[in-house]
Coordinates of C-alpha atoms and ligand atoms in Angstrom, one line a residue:
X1230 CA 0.0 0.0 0.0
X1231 CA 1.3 3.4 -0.8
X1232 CA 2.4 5.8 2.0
X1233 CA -0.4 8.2 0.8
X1234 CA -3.1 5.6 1.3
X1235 CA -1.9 4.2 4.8
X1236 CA -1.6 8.3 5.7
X1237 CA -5.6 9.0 4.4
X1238 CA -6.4 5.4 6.0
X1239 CA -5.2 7.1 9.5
X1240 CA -7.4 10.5 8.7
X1241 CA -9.9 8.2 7.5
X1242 CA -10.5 6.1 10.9
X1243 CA -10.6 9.3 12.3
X1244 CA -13.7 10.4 10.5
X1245 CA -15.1 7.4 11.2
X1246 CA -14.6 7.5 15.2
X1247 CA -16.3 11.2 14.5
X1248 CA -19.6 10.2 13.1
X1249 CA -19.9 7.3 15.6
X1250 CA -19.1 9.5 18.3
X1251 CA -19.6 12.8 17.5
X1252 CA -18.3 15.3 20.7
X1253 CA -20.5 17.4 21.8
X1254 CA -18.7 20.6 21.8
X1255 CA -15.4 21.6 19.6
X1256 CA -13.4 24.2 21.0
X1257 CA -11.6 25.4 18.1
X1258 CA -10.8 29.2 16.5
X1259 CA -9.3 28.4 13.4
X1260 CA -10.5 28.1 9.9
X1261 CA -13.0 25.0 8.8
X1262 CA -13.4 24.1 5.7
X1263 CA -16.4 22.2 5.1
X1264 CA -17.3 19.4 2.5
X1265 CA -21.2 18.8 1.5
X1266 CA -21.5 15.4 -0.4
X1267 CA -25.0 14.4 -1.6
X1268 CA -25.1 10.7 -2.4
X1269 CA -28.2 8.7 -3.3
X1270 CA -28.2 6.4 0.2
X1271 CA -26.2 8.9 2.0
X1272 CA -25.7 12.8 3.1
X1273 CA -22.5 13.7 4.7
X1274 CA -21.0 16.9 6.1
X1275 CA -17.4 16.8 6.9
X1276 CA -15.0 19.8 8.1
X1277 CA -11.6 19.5 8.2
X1278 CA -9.2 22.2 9.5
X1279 CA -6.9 24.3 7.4
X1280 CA -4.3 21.6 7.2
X1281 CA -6.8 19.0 6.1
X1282 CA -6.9 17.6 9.9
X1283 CA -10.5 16.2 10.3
X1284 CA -12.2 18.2 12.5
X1285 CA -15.8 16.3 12.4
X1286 CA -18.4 14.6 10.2
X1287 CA -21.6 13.8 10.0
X1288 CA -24.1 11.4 8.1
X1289 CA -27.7 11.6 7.6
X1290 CA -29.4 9.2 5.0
X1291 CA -31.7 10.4 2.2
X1292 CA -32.9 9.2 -0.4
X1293 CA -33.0 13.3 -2.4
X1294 CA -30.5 12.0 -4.7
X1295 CA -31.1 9.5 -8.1
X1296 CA -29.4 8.4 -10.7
X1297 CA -26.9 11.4 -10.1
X1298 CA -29.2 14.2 -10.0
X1299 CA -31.3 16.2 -7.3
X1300 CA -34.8 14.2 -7.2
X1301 CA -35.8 15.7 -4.0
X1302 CA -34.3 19.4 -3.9
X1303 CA -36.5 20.5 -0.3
X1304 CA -35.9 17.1 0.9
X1305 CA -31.7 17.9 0.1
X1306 CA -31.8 20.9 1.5
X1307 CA -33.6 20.5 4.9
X1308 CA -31.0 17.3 5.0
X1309 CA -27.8 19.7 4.9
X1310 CA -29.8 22.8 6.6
X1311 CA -30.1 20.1 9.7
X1312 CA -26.6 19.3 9.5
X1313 CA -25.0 22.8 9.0
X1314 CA -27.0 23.9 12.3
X1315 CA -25.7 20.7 14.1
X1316 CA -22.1 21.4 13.2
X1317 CA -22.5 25.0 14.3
X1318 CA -24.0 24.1 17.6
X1319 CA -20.3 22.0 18.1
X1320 CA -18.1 24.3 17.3
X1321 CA -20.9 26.9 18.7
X1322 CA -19.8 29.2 15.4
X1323 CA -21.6 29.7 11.8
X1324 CA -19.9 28.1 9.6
X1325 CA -19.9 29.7 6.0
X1326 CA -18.3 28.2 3.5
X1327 CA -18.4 25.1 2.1
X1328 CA -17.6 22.6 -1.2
X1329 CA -19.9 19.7 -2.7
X1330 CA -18.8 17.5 -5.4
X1331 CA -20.9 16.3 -8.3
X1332 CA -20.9 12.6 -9.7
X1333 CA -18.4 12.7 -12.7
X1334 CA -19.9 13.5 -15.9
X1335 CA -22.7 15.9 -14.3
X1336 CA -24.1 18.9 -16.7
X1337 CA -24.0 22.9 -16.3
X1338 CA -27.4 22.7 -14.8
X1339 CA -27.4 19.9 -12.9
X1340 CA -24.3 21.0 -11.3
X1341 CA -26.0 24.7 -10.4
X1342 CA -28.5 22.1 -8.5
X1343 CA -26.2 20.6 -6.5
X1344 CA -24.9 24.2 -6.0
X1345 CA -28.3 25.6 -5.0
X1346 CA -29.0 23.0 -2.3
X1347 CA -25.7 23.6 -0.4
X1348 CA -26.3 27.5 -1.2
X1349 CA -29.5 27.6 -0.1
X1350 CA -29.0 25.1 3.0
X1351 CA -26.8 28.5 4.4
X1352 CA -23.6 28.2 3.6
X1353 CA -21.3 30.1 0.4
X1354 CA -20.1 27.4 -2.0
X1355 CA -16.5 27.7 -2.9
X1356 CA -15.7 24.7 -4.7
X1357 CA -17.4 22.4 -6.7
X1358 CA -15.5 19.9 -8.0
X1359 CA -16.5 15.9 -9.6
X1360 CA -16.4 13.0 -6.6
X1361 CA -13.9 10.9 -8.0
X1362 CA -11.3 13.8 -8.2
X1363 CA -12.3 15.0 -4.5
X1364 CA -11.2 11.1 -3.9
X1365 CA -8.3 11.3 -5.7
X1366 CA -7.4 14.5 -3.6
X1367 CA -7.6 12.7 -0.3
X1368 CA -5.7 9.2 -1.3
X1369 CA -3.2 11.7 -3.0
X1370 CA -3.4 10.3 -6.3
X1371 CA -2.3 11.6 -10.0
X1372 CA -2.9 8.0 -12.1
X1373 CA -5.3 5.0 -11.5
X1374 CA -8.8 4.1 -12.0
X1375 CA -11.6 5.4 -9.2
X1376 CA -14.6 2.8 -8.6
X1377 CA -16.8 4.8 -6.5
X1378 CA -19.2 1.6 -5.9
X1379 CA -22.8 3.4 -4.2
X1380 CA -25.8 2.4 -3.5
X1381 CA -27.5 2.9 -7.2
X1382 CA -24.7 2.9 -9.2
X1383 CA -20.5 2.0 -10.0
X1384 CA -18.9 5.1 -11.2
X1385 CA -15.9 4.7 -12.6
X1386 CA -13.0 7.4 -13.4
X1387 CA -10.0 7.0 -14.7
X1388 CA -7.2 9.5 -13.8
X1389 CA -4.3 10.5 -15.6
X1390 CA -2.1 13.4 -14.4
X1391 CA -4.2 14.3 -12.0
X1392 CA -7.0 14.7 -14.1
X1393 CA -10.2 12.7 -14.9
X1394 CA -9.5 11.7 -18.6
X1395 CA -12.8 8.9 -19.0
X1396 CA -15.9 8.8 -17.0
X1397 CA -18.5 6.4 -16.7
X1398 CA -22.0 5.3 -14.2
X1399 CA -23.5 2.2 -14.4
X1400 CA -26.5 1.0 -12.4
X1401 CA -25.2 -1.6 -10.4
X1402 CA -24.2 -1.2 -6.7
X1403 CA -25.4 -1.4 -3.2
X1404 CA -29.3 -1.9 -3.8
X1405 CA -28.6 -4.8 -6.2
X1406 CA -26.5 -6.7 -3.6
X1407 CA -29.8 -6.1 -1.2
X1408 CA -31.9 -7.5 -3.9
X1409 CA -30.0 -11.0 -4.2
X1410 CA -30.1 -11.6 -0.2
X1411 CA -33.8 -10.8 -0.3
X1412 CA -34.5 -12.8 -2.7
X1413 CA -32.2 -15.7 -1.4
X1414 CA -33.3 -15.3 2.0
X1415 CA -36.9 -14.8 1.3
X1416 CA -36.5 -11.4 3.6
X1417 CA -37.4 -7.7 3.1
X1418 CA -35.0 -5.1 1.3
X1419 CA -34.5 -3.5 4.7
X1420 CA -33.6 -6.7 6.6
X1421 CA -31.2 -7.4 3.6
X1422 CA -29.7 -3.5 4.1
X1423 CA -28.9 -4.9 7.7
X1424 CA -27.9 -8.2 6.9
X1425 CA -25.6 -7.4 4.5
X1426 CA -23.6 -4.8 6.7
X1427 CA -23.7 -7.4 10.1
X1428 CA -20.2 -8.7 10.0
X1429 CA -21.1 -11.9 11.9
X1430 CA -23.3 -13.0 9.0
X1431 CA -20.7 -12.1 6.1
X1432 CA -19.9 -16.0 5.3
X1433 CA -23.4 -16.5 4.7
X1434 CA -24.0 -13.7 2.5
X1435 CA -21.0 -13.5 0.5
X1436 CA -21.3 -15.9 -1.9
X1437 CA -24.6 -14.7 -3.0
X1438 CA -23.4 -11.0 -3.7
X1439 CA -20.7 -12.9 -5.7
X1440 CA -22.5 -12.1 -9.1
X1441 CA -23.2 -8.8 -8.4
X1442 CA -19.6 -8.2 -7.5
X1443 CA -18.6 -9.9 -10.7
X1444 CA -20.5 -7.9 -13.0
X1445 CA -19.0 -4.9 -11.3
X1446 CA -16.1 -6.1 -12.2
X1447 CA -17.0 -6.9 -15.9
X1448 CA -18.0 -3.4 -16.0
X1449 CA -14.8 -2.4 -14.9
X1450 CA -13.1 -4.3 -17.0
X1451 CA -15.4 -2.7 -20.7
X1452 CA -14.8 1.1 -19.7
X1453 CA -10.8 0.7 -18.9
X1454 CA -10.2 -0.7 -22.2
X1455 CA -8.1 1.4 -24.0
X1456 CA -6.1 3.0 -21.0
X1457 CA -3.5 1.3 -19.2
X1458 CA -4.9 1.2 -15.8
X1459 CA -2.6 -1.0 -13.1
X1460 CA -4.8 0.3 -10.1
X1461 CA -8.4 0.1 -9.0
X1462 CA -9.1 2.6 -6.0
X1463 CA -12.0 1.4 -4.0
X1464 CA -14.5 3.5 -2.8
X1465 CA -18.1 4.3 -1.6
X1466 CA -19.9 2.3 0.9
X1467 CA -20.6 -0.8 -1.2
X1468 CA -16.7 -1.2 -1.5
X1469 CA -16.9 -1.7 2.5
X1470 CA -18.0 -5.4 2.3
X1471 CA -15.5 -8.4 2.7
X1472 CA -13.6 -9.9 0.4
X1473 CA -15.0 -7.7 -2.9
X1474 CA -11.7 -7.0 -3.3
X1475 CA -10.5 -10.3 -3.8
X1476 CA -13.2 -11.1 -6.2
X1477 CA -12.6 -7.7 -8.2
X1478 CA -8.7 -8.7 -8.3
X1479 CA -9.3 -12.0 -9.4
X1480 CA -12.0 -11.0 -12.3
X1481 CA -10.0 -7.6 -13.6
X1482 CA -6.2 -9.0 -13.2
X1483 CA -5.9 -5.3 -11.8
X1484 CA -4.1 -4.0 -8.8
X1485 CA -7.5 -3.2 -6.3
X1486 CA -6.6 -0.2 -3.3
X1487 CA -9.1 -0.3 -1.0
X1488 CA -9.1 2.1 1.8
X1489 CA -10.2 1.9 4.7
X1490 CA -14.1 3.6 5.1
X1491 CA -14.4 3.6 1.9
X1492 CA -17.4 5.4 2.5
X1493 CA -15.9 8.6 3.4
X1494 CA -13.0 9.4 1.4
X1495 CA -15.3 11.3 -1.4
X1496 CA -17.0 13.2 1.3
X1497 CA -13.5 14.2 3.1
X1498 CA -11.6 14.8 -0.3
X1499 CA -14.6 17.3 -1.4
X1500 CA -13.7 19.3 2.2
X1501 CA -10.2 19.5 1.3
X1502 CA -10.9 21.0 -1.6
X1503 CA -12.9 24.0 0.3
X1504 CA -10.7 26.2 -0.9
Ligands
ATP1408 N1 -20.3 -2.0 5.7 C1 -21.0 -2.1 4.5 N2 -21.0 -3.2 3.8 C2 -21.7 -3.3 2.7 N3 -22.4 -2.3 2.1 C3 -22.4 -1.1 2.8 C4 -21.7 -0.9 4.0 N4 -21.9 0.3 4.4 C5 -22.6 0.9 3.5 N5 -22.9 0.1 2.5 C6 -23.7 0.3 1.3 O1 -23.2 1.4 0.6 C7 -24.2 2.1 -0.1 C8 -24.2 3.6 0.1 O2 -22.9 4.0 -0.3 P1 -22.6 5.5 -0.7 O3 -22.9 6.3 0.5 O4 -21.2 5.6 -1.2 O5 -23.6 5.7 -1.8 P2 -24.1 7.1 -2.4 O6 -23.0 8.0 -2.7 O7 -25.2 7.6 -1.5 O8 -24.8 6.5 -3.7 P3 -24.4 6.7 -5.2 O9 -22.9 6.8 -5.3 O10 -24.9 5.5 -5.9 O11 -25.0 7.9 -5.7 C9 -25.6 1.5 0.4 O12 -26.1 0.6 -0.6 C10 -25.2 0.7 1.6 O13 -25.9 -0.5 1.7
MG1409 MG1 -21.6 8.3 -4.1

């Protein structure tokens, strides 16, 4: 593992430690730069300090987000408006600015969405940049391919000098994994959600997400084609279950990072970039 992964895996537990236990007042002066990420299963607010220290972070789930656009623009903005006063009421200061990230590939207008929500939740949008680059900012990357595996869909980006050169979003992630153990348990969606994140109940599971996983990877392996990708970087929540990285490795022949919380590293790369 490179030393810029192990170094955002250490930031990254942090976060995590945060949102479970979030303290209940921050005594701190200094500048906060604040990260507003608006996924389809998930809402997180992160602030980090001016040296990208992780100050806190916070998650509420929504469902205000689709297919990469804004399906529930009130919904989306009460969301972050509940989470900006929450923050404030830590640090016990407003907080004004802030940056959001749009999936890769996202339009002029679409993008001014995602803009107006943070902007009209309070705070003054600095930044907005595309997820898999705020990603790329936090595992320090220049080259590689992102897999930002979601709940609706597998976005993958593939980096070169620092810049996202291909794009792509298929619908295949998180929800189709609950759909297999629903339907091979005989169970609800919701008791599947739960199942599927229990780690006690992982063997059980596993090898009927196995398909799903694979067909990730076969989508992996139609958009790299041309481009001589050596590394997969993990991320988004679905990438948090055991032992898809072995199956993705085994399936692509590539080299698969996968940080730790995979869940956060979008959310916490689109802070550092508050700027
Ligand atoms: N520990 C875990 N094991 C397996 N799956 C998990 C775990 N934690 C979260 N997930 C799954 O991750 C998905 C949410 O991931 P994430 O927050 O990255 O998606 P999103 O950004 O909201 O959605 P999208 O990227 O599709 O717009 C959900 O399907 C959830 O079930
Ligand atoms: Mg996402």
């Amino acid at each position: 593992m490179n030393k810029f992964v192990a170094n955002a895996n250490i930031v990254l537990n942090e976060v995590a430690e945060l949102i479970d236990n979030p303290p209940q007042k921050i005594d701190y002066q200094g500048e906060i730069k604040a990260g507003v990420d608006l996924g389809t299963a998930n809402l997180v607010l992160a602030a980090v300090d001016k040296d990208n220290k992780p100050l806190l972070a916070l998650c509420e789930p929504g469902t205000v987000v689709r297919d990469g656009l804004v399906v529930d623009y009130i919904g989306a903005l009460k969301i972050v408006k509940k989470m900006k006063i929450k923050m404030e009421a830590i640090f016990n200061r407003e907080i004004k600015y802030a940056a959001t990230a749009v999936p890769p590939g996202t339009g002029g207008r679409d993008i001014d969405t995602f803009k107006n929500v943070v902007q009209g939740a309070g705070f003054t949008v600095k930044n907005v940049v595309d997820e898999p680059s705020a990603a790329a900012t936090l595992l320090g990357i220049e080259r590689g391919v992102v897999v930002d595996i979601g709940g609706g869909t597998t976005g993958i980006s593939i980096l070169e000098d620092g810049k996202v050169v291909y794009t792509a979003d298929e619908a295949t992630g998180g929800t189709h994994l609950n759909l297999v153990i629903a339907g091979g348990l005989g169970i609800s969606i919701e008791k599947a959600e739960k199942i599927k994140r229990d780690p006690d109940r992982i063997d059980e599971i596993f090898p009927m997400v196995i398909p799903v996983i694979e067909k990730i990877a076969s989508i992996i392996n139609n958009h790299i084609g041309k481009y001589k990708a050596e590394t997969v970087y993990l991320v988004g929540g679905t990438s948090a279950i055991d032992g898809i990285e072995e199956v993705l490795a085994k399936k692509t022949g590539l080299k698969i990072v996968k940080p730790s919380q995979t869940l956060l590293v979008t959310p916490l790369g689109i802070a550092i970039n508050c700027e």
